[in-house]
Short mmCIF file of C-alpha atoms and ligand atoms in Angstrom, two decimals:
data_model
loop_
_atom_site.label_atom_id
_atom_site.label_comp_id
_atom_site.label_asym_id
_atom_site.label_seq_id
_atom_site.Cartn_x
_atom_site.Cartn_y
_atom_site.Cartn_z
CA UNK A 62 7.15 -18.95 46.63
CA UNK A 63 8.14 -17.55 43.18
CA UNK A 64 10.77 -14.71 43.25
CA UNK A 65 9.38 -10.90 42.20
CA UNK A 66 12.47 -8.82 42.37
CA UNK A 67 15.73 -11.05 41.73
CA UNK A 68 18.77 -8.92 42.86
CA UNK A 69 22.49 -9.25 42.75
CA UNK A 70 24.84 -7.91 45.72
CA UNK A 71 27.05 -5.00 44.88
CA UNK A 72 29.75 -7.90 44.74
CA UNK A 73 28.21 -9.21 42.26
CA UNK A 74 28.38 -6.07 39.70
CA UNK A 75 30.81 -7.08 36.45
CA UNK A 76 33.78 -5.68 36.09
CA UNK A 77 34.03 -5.88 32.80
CA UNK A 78 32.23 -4.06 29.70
CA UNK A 79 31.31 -6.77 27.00
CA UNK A 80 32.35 -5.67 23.79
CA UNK A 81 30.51 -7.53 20.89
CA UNK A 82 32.46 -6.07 18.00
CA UNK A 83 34.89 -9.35 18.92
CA UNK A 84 32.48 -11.84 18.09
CA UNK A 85 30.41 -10.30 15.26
CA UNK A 86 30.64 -12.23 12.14
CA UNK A 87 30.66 -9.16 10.17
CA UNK A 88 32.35 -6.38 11.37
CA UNK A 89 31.07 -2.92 11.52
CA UNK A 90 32.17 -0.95 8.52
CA UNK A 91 34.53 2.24 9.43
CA UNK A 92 33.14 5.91 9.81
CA UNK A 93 34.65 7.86 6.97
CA UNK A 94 35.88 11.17 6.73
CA UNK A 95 32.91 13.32 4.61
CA UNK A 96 35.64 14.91 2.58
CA UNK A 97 37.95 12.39 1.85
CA UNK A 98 35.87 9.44 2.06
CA UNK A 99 38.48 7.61 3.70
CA UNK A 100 38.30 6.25 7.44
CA UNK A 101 38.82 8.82 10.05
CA UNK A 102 42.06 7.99 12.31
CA UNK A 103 42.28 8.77 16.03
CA UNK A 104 43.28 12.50 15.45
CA UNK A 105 39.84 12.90 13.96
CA UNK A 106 38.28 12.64 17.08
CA UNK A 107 40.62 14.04 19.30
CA UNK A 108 38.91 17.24 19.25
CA UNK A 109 36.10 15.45 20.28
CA UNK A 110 36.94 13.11 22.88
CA UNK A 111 39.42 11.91 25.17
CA UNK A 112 41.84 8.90 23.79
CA UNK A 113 40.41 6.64 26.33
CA UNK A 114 37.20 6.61 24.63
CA UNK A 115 39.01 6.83 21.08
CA UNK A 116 40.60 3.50 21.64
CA UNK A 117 37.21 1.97 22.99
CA UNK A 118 35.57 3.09 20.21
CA UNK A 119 37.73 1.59 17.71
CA UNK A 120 38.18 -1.22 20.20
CA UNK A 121 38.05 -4.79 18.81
CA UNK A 122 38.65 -6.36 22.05
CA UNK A 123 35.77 -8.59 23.98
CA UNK A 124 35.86 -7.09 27.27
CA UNK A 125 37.01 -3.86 28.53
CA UNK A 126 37.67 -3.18 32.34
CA UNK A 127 35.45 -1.29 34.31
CA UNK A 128 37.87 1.62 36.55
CA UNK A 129 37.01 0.76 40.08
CA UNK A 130 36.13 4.72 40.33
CA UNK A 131 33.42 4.15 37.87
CA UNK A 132 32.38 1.51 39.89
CA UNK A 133 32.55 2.82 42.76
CA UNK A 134 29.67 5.36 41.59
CA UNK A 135 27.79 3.00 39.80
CA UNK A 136 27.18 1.64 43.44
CA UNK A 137 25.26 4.51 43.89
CA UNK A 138 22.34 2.69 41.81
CA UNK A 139 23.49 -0.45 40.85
CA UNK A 140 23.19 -3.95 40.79
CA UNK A 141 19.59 -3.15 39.06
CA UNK A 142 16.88 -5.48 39.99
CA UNK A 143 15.41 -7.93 37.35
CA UNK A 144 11.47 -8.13 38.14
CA UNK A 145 8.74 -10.98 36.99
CA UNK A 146 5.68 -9.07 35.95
CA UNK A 147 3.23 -11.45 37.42
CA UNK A 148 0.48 -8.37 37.57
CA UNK A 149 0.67 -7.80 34.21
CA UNK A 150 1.12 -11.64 33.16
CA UNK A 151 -2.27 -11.70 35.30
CA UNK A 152 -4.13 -9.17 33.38
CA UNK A 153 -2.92 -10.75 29.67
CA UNK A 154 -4.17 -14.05 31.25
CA UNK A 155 -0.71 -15.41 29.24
CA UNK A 156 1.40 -18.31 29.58
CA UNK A 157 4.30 -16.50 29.11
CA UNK A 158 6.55 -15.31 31.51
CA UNK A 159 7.86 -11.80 31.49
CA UNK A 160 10.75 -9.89 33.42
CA UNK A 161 11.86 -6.78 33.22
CA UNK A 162 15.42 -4.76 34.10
CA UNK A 163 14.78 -2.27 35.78
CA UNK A 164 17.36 1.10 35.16
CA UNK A 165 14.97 3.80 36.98
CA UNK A 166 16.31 3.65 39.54
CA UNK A 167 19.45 5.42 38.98
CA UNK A 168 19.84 9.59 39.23
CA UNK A 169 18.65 10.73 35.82
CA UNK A 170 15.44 8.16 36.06
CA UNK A 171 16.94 5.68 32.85
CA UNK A 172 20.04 3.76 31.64
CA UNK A 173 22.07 7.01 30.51
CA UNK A 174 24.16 7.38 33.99
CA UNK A 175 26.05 3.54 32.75
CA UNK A 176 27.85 5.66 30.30
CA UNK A 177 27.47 8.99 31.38
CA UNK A 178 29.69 8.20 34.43
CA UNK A 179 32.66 6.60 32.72
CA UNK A 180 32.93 8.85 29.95
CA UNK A 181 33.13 12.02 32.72
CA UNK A 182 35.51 9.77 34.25
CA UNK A 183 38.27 9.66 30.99
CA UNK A 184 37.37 13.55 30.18
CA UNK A 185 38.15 14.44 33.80
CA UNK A 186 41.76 11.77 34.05
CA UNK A 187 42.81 13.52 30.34
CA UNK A 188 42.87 16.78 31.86
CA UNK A 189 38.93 18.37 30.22
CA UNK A 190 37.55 21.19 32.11
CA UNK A 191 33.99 21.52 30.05
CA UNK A 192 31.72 18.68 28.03
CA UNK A 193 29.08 19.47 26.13
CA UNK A 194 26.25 17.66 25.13
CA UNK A 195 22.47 17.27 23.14
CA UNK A 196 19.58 16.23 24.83
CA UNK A 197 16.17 15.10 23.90
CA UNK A 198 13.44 13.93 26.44
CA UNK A 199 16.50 15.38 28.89
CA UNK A 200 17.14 12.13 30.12
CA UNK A 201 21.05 11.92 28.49
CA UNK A 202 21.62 15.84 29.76
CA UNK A 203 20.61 15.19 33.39
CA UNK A 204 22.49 12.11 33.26
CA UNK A 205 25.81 13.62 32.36
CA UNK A 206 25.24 16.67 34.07
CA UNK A 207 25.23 14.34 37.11
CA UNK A 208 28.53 12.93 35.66
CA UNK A 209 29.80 15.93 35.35
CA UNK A 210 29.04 16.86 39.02
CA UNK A 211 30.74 13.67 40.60
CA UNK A 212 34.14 14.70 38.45
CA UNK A 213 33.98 18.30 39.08
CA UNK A 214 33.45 19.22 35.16
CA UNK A 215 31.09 22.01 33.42
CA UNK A 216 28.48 20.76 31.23
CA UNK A 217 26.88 22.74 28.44
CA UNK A 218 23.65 20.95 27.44
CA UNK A 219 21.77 21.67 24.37
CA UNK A 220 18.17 20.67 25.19
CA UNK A 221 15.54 20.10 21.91
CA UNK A 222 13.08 23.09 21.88
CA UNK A 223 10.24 21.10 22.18
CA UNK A 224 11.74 19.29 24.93
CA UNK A 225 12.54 21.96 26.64
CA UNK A 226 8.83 23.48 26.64
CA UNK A 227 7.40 20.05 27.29
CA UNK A 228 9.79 18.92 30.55
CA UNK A 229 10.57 22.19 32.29
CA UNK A 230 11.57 19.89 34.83
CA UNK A 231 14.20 18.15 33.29
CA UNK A 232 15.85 21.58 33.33
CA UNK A 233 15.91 21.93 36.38
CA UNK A 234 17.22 18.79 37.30
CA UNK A 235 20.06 19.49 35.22
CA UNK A 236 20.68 22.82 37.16
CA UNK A 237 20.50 21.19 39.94
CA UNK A 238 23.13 19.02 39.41
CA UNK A 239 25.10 21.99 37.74
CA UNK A 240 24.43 22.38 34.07
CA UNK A 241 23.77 25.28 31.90
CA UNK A 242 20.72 24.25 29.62
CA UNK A 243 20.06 26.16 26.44
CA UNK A 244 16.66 25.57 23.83
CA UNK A 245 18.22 24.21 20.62
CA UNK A 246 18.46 25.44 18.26
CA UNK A 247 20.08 28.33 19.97
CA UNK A 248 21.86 31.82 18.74
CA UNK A 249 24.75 30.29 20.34
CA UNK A 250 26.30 28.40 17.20
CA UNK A 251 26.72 29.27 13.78
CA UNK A 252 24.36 25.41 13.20
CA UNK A 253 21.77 26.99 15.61
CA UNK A 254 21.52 30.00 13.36
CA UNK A 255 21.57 28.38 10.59
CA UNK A 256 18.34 26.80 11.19
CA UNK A 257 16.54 29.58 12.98
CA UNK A 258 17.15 31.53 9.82
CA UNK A 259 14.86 29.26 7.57
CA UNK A 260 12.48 28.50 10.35
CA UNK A 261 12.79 30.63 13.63
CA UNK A 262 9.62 28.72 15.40
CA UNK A 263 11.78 25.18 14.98
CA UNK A 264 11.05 23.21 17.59
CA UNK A 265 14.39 21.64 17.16
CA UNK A 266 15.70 17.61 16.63
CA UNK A 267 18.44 15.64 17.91
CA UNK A 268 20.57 15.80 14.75
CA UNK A 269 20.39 20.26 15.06
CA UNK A 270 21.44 19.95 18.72
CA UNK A 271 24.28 17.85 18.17
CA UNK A 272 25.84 20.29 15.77
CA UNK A 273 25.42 22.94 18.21
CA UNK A 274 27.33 21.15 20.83
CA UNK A 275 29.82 19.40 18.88
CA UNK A 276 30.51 23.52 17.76
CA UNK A 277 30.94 24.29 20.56
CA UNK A 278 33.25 21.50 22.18
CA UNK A 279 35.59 21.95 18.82
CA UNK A 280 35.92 25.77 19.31
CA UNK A 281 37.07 25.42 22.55
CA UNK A 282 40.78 23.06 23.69
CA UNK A 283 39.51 22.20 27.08
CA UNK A 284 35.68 21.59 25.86
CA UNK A 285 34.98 17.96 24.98
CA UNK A 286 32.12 16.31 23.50
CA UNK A 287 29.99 13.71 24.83
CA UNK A 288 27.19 11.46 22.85
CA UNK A 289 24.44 9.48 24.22
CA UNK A 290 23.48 6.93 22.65
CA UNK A 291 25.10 5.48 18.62
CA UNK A 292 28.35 5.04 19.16
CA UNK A 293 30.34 1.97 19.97
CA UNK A 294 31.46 2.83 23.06
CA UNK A 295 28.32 3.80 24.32
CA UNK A 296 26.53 0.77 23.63
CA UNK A 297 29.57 -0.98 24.94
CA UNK A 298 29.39 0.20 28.42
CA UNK A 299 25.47 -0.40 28.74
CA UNK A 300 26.48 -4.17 28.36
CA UNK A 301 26.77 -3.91 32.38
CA UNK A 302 22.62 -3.87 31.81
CA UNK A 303 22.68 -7.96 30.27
CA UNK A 304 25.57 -8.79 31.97
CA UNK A 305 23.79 -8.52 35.65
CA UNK A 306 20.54 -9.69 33.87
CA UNK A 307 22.31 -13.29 32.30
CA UNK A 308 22.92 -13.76 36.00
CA UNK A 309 19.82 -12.64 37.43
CA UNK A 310 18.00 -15.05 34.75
CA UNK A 311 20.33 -17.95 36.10
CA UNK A 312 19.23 -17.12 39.36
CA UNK A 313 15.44 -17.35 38.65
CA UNK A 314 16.14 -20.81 36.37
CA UNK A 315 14.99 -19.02 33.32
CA UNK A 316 17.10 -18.05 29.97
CA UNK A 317 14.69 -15.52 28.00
CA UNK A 318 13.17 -16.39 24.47
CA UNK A 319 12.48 -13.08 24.06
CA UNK A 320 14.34 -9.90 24.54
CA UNK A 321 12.81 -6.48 23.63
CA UNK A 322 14.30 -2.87 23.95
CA UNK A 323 12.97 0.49 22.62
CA UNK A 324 15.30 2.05 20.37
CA UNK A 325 16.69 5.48 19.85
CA UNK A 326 19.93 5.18 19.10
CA UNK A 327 20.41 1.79 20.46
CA UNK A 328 22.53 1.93 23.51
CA UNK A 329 19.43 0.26 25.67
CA UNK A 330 18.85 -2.26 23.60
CA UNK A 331 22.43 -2.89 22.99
CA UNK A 332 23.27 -3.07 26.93
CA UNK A 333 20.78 -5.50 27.73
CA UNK A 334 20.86 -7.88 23.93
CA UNK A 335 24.60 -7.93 23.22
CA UNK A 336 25.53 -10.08 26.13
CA UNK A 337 22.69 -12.73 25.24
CA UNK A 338 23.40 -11.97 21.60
CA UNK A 339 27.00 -13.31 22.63
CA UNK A 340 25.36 -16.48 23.46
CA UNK A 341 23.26 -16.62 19.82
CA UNK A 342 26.26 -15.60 18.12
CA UNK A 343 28.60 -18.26 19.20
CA UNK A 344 26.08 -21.20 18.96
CA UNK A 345 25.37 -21.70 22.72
CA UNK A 346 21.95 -20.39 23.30
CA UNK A 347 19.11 -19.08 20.73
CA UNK A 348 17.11 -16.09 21.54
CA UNK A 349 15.13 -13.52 19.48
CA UNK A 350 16.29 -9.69 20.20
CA UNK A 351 13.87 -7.58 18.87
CA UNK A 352 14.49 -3.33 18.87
CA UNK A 353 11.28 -1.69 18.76
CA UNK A 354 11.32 2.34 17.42
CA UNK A 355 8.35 4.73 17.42
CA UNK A 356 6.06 4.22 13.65
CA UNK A 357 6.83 8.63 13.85
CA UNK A 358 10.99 7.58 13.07
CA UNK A 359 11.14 4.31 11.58
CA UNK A 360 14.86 3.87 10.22
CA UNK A 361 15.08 0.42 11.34
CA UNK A 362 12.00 -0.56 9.35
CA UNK A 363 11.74 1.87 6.78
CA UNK A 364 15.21 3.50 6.26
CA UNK A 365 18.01 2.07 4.14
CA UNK A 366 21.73 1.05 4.91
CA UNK A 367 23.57 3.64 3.74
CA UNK A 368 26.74 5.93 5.35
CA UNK A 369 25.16 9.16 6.88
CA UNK A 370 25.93 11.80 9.10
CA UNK A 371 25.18 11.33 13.29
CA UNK A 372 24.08 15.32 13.19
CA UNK A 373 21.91 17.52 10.81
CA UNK A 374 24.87 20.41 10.07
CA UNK A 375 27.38 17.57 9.08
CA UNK A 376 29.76 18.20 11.52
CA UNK A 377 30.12 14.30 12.53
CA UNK A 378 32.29 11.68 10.53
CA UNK A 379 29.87 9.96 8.16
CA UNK A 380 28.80 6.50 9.77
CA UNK A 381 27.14 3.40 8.09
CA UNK A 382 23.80 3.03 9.73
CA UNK A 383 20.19 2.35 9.08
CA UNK A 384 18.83 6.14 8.45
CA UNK A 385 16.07 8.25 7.08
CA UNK A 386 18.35 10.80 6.30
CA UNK A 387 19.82 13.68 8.09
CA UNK A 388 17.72 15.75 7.61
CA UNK A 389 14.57 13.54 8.31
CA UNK A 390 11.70 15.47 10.48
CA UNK A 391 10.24 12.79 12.87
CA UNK A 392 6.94 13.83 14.04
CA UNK A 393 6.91 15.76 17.53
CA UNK A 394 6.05 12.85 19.44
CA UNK A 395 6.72 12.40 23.30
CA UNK A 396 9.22 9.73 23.84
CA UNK A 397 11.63 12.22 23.03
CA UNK A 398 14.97 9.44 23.50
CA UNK A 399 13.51 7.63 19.70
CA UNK A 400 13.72 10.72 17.63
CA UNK A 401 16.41 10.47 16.16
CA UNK A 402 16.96 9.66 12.24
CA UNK A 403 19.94 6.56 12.40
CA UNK A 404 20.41 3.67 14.43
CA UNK A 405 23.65 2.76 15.95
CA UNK A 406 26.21 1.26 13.81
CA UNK A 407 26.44 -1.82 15.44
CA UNK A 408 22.60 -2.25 15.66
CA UNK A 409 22.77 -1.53 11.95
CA UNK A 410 25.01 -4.39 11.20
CA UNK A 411 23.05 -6.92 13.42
CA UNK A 412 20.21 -6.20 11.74
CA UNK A 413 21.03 -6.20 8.64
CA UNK A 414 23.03 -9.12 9.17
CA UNK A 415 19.51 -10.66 10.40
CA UNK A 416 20.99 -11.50 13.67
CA UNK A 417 18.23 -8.67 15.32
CA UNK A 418 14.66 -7.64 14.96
CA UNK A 419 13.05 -5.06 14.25
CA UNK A 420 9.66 -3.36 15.09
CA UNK A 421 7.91 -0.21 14.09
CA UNK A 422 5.17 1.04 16.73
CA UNK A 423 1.83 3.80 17.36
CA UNK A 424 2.14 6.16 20.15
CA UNK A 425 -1.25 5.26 20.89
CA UNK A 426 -0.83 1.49 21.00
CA UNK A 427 2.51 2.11 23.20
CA UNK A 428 0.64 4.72 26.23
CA UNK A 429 -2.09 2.43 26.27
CA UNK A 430 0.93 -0.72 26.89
CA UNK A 431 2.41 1.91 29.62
CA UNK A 432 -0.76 2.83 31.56
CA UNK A 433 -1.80 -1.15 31.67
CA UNK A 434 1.68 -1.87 33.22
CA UNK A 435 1.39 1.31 35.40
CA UNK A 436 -1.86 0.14 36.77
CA UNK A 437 -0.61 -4.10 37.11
CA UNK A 438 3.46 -3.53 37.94
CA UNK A 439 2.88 0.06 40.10
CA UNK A 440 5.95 1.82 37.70
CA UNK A 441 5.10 4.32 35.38
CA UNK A 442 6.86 3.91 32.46
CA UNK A 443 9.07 6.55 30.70
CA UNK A 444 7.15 6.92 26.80
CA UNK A 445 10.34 5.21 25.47
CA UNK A 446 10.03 2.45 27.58
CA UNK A 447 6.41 1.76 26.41
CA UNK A 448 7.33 0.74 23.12
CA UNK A 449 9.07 -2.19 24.34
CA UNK A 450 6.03 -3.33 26.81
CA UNK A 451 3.67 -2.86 24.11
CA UNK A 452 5.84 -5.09 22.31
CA UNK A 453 5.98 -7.51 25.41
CA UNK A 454 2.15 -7.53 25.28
CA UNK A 455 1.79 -8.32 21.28
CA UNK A 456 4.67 -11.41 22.22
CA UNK A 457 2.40 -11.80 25.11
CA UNK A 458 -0.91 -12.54 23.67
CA UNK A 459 1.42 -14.30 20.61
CA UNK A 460 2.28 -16.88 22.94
CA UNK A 461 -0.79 -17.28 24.56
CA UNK A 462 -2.85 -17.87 20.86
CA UNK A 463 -0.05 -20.63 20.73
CA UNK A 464 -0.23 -21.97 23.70
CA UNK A 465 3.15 -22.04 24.61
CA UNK A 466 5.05 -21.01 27.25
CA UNK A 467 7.79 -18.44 26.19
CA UNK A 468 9.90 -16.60 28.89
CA UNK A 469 9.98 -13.00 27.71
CA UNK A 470 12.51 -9.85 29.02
CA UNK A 471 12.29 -6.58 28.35
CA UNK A 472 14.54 -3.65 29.34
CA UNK A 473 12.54 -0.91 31.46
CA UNK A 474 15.02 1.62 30.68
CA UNK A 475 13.12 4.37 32.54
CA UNK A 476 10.45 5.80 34.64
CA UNK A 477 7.96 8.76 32.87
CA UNK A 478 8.01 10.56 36.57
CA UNK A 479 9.04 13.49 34.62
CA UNK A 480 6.85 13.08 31.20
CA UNK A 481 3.53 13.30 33.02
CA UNK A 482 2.26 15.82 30.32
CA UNK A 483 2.71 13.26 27.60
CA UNK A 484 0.27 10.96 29.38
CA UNK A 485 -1.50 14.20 30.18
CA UNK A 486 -1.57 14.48 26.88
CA UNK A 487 -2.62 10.91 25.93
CA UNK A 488 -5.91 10.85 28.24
CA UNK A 489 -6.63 14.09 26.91
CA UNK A 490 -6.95 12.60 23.59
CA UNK A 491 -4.38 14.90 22.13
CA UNK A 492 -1.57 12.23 20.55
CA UNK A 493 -2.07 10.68 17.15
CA UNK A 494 -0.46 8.22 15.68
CA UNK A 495 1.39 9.07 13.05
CA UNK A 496 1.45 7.38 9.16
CA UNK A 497 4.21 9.06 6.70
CA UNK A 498 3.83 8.54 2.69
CA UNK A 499 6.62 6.84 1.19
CA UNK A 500 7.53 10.41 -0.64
CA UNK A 501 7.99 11.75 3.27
CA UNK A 502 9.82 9.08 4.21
CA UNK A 503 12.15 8.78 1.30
CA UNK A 504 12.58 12.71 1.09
CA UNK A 505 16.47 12.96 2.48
CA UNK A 506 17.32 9.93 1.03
CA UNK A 507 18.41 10.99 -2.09
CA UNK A 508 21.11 13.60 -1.09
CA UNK A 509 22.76 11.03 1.01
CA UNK A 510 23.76 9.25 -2.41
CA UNK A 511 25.92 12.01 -2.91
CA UNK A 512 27.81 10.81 0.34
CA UNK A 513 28.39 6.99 -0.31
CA UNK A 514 32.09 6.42 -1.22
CA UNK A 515 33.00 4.98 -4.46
C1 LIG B 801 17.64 7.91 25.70
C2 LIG B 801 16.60 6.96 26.01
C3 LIG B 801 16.19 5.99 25.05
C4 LIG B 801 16.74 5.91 23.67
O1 LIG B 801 18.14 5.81 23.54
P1 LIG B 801 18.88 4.45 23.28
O2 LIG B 801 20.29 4.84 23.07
O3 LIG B 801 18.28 3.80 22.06
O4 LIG B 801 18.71 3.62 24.49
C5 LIG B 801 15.23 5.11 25.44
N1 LIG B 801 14.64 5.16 26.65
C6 LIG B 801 15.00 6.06 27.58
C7 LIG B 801 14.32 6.04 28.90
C8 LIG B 801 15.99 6.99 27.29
O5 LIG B 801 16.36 7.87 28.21
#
């Protein structure tokens, strides 16, 4: 009998980080300092972040070692399990074969907790008292804010307003694991009032409530900051995501043709391509990674490769990414985790290097994908994590109009437990997809020029 859930025993959990900066053929270009448009050094970011994370970010090294206290807690949820979706392979009627990680199962519902953990961890051994943090669909701030409660630190989270009307619940999780939450954009920063001057019904993006928190952490000695998603070291410590996969598809006899992720920011796809990307990279094994982002914020597909800023007030160093511009708008759509105007800098580079694909996607084609696994695989998937099955199904029916049997993974970075009003929303017949003009999209391109170094 064919395996459905493949797992791995708790001995089996890396206990390493893979790092792919050491094998890219290109190297990521530096973030630069907006005023001097030269790269930004170590003290930089020390306001920002502990020197543990510093040196990982800037890290060129393949792996990095995994503190056996970090480990200890990632216990809690993992080794995730790797599942074959035979119900939904049933109801495509395909020849492929598709799997799926699993991360739902950890305490914020998604993959946020793989880096939330360790970068409490370095805060807490350098001495922090306080991080802050943005959130979108909430997942990131209840994922820290459980962090933050294993290590005995405050956290401040800065929730998007329409977020925070949409998920009430997502508050509250976050309280109850400690937090203070607060609606960006608040009264609480100078970048908060900033915007509710011009418009005081904003409902708020990711790049306003980064400001607000990255304000706040620099005002304060023993406030740090903490990101997401987009930055290197981030992405780095999802890596533990392929790393158990690779295994897990060694122990079902498969090696996938096909990965696909959603993508935000890119730490999801990141944790569960790089390691396999590793493999493409270096010759061994070929595989297709493809990123899939919402057709409402498409800066993979539609955005140009420029240096921009991470946040809309300009607070951050400026990174080279794909972008739509800082101050893009995306469209108030549900999956909350993809609204967000770059991609990572090392997703940039891959895909501009043309070692990654990319894929722009409908909210109604993607809720449609979600409610047909819901129904065949009995998980209801997070809106962010429908973009990758509907993906899955296009690859799906690809393979089947070819005949050919491709082995397909996909990362099922969440469950929607908590976004039942988006597919509230969707049966209600209230989401639209979304089509921008090429004036809207190229809008907040232009004042980035003024930003590229000479
Ligand atoms: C945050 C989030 C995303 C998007 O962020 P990435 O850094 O691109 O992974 C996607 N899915 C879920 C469930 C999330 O919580």
């Amino acid at each position: 009998m064919h395996q459905k859930k493949i797992f791995l025993n708790e001995s089996e959990m890396p206990e390493h980080w893979y790092n792919i900066v050491a094998d890219m053929p290109n190297k990521p270009l530096p973030p630069l300092h907006p005023g001097t448009k030269q790269p930004v050094g170590p003290e930089d970011l020390a306001p920002l972040f502990p020197m543990e994370l510093i040196k990982q970010e800037v890290s060129t090294e393949r792996y990095i070692e995994i503190p056996d206290q970090v480990r200890d807690i990632y216990r809690i949820w993992r080794p995730t399990p790797v599942m074959r979706a035979y119900g939904l392979e049933k109801l495509l009627d395909t020849p492929a074969k598709i799997y799926y990680k699993y991360e739902g199962g950890s305490p914020s519902g998604s993959h946020k907790p793989n880096t939330a953990v360790p970068q409490a961890y370095y805060n807490k051994k350098q001495g922090v008292k306080r991080l802050t943090t943005e959130t979108g669909a909430g997942q990131w701030g209840t994922a820290l804010s459980f962090a933050c409660a294993q290590f005995d630190l405050e956290c401040e989270v800065y929730m998007v307003r329409i977020s925070y009307d949409q998920k009430p619940y997502r508050k509250i999780m976050m309280n109850t694991f400690g937090a203070d939450v607060y609606a960006s954009p608040s009264n609480r920063t100078k970048a908060g009032r900033d915007v509710l001057a011009k418009d005081s019904s904003s409902t708020g993006s990711l790049g306003i409530a980064i400001s607000e928190a990255i304000e706040r952490a620099v005002a304060d000695e023993h406030t740090k900051y903490a990101l997401g998603s987009v930055l290197n070291h981030v992405l780095t410590h999802q890596t533990i995501i392929g790393q158990e996969t690779m295994k897990q598809m060694e122990y079902a006899g498969d090696y996938p043709d096909i990965i696909i992720a959603p993508l935000g920011g890119g730490s999801n796809f990141a944790g569960l391509a790089f390691p396999f990307l590793k493999n493409l990279i270096t010759g061994t094994k070929r595989v297709r990674c493809i990123a899939v982002e919402p057709a409402s914020c498409p800066k993979l597909t539609k955005g140009v490769f420029r240096y921009d800023f991470g946040d809309t007030a300009g607070y951050t160093p400026l990174l080279p990414m794909y972008t739509l511009g800082h101050n893009f708008k995306p469209a108030s759509i549900h999956a909350g985790g993809l609204r967000y105007h770059g991609a990572s800098v090392l997703c940039s580079q891959l895909l501009k290097d043309g070692l990654i694909e990319a894929q722009a996607l409908q909210q109604l084609e993607c809720f449609e994908a979600g409610v047909q696994f819901a129904k065949t695989e009995g998980i209801i998937p997070a809106p962010e994590a429908t973009h990758a099955i509907a993906q899955v199904i296009r690859e799906a029916n690809q393979a089947k109009l070819e005949g050919t049997s491709k082995v397909i993974l996909f990362n099922m970075c969440g469950h929607g437990f908590v976004d039942m009003q988006a597919y509230a929303d969707y049966f209600e017949g209230n989401l639209e997809n979304h089509f921008f003009t090429d004036k809207e999209l190229s809008a907040n391109l232009e004042e980035i020029e003024a930003l590229q170094p000479a």
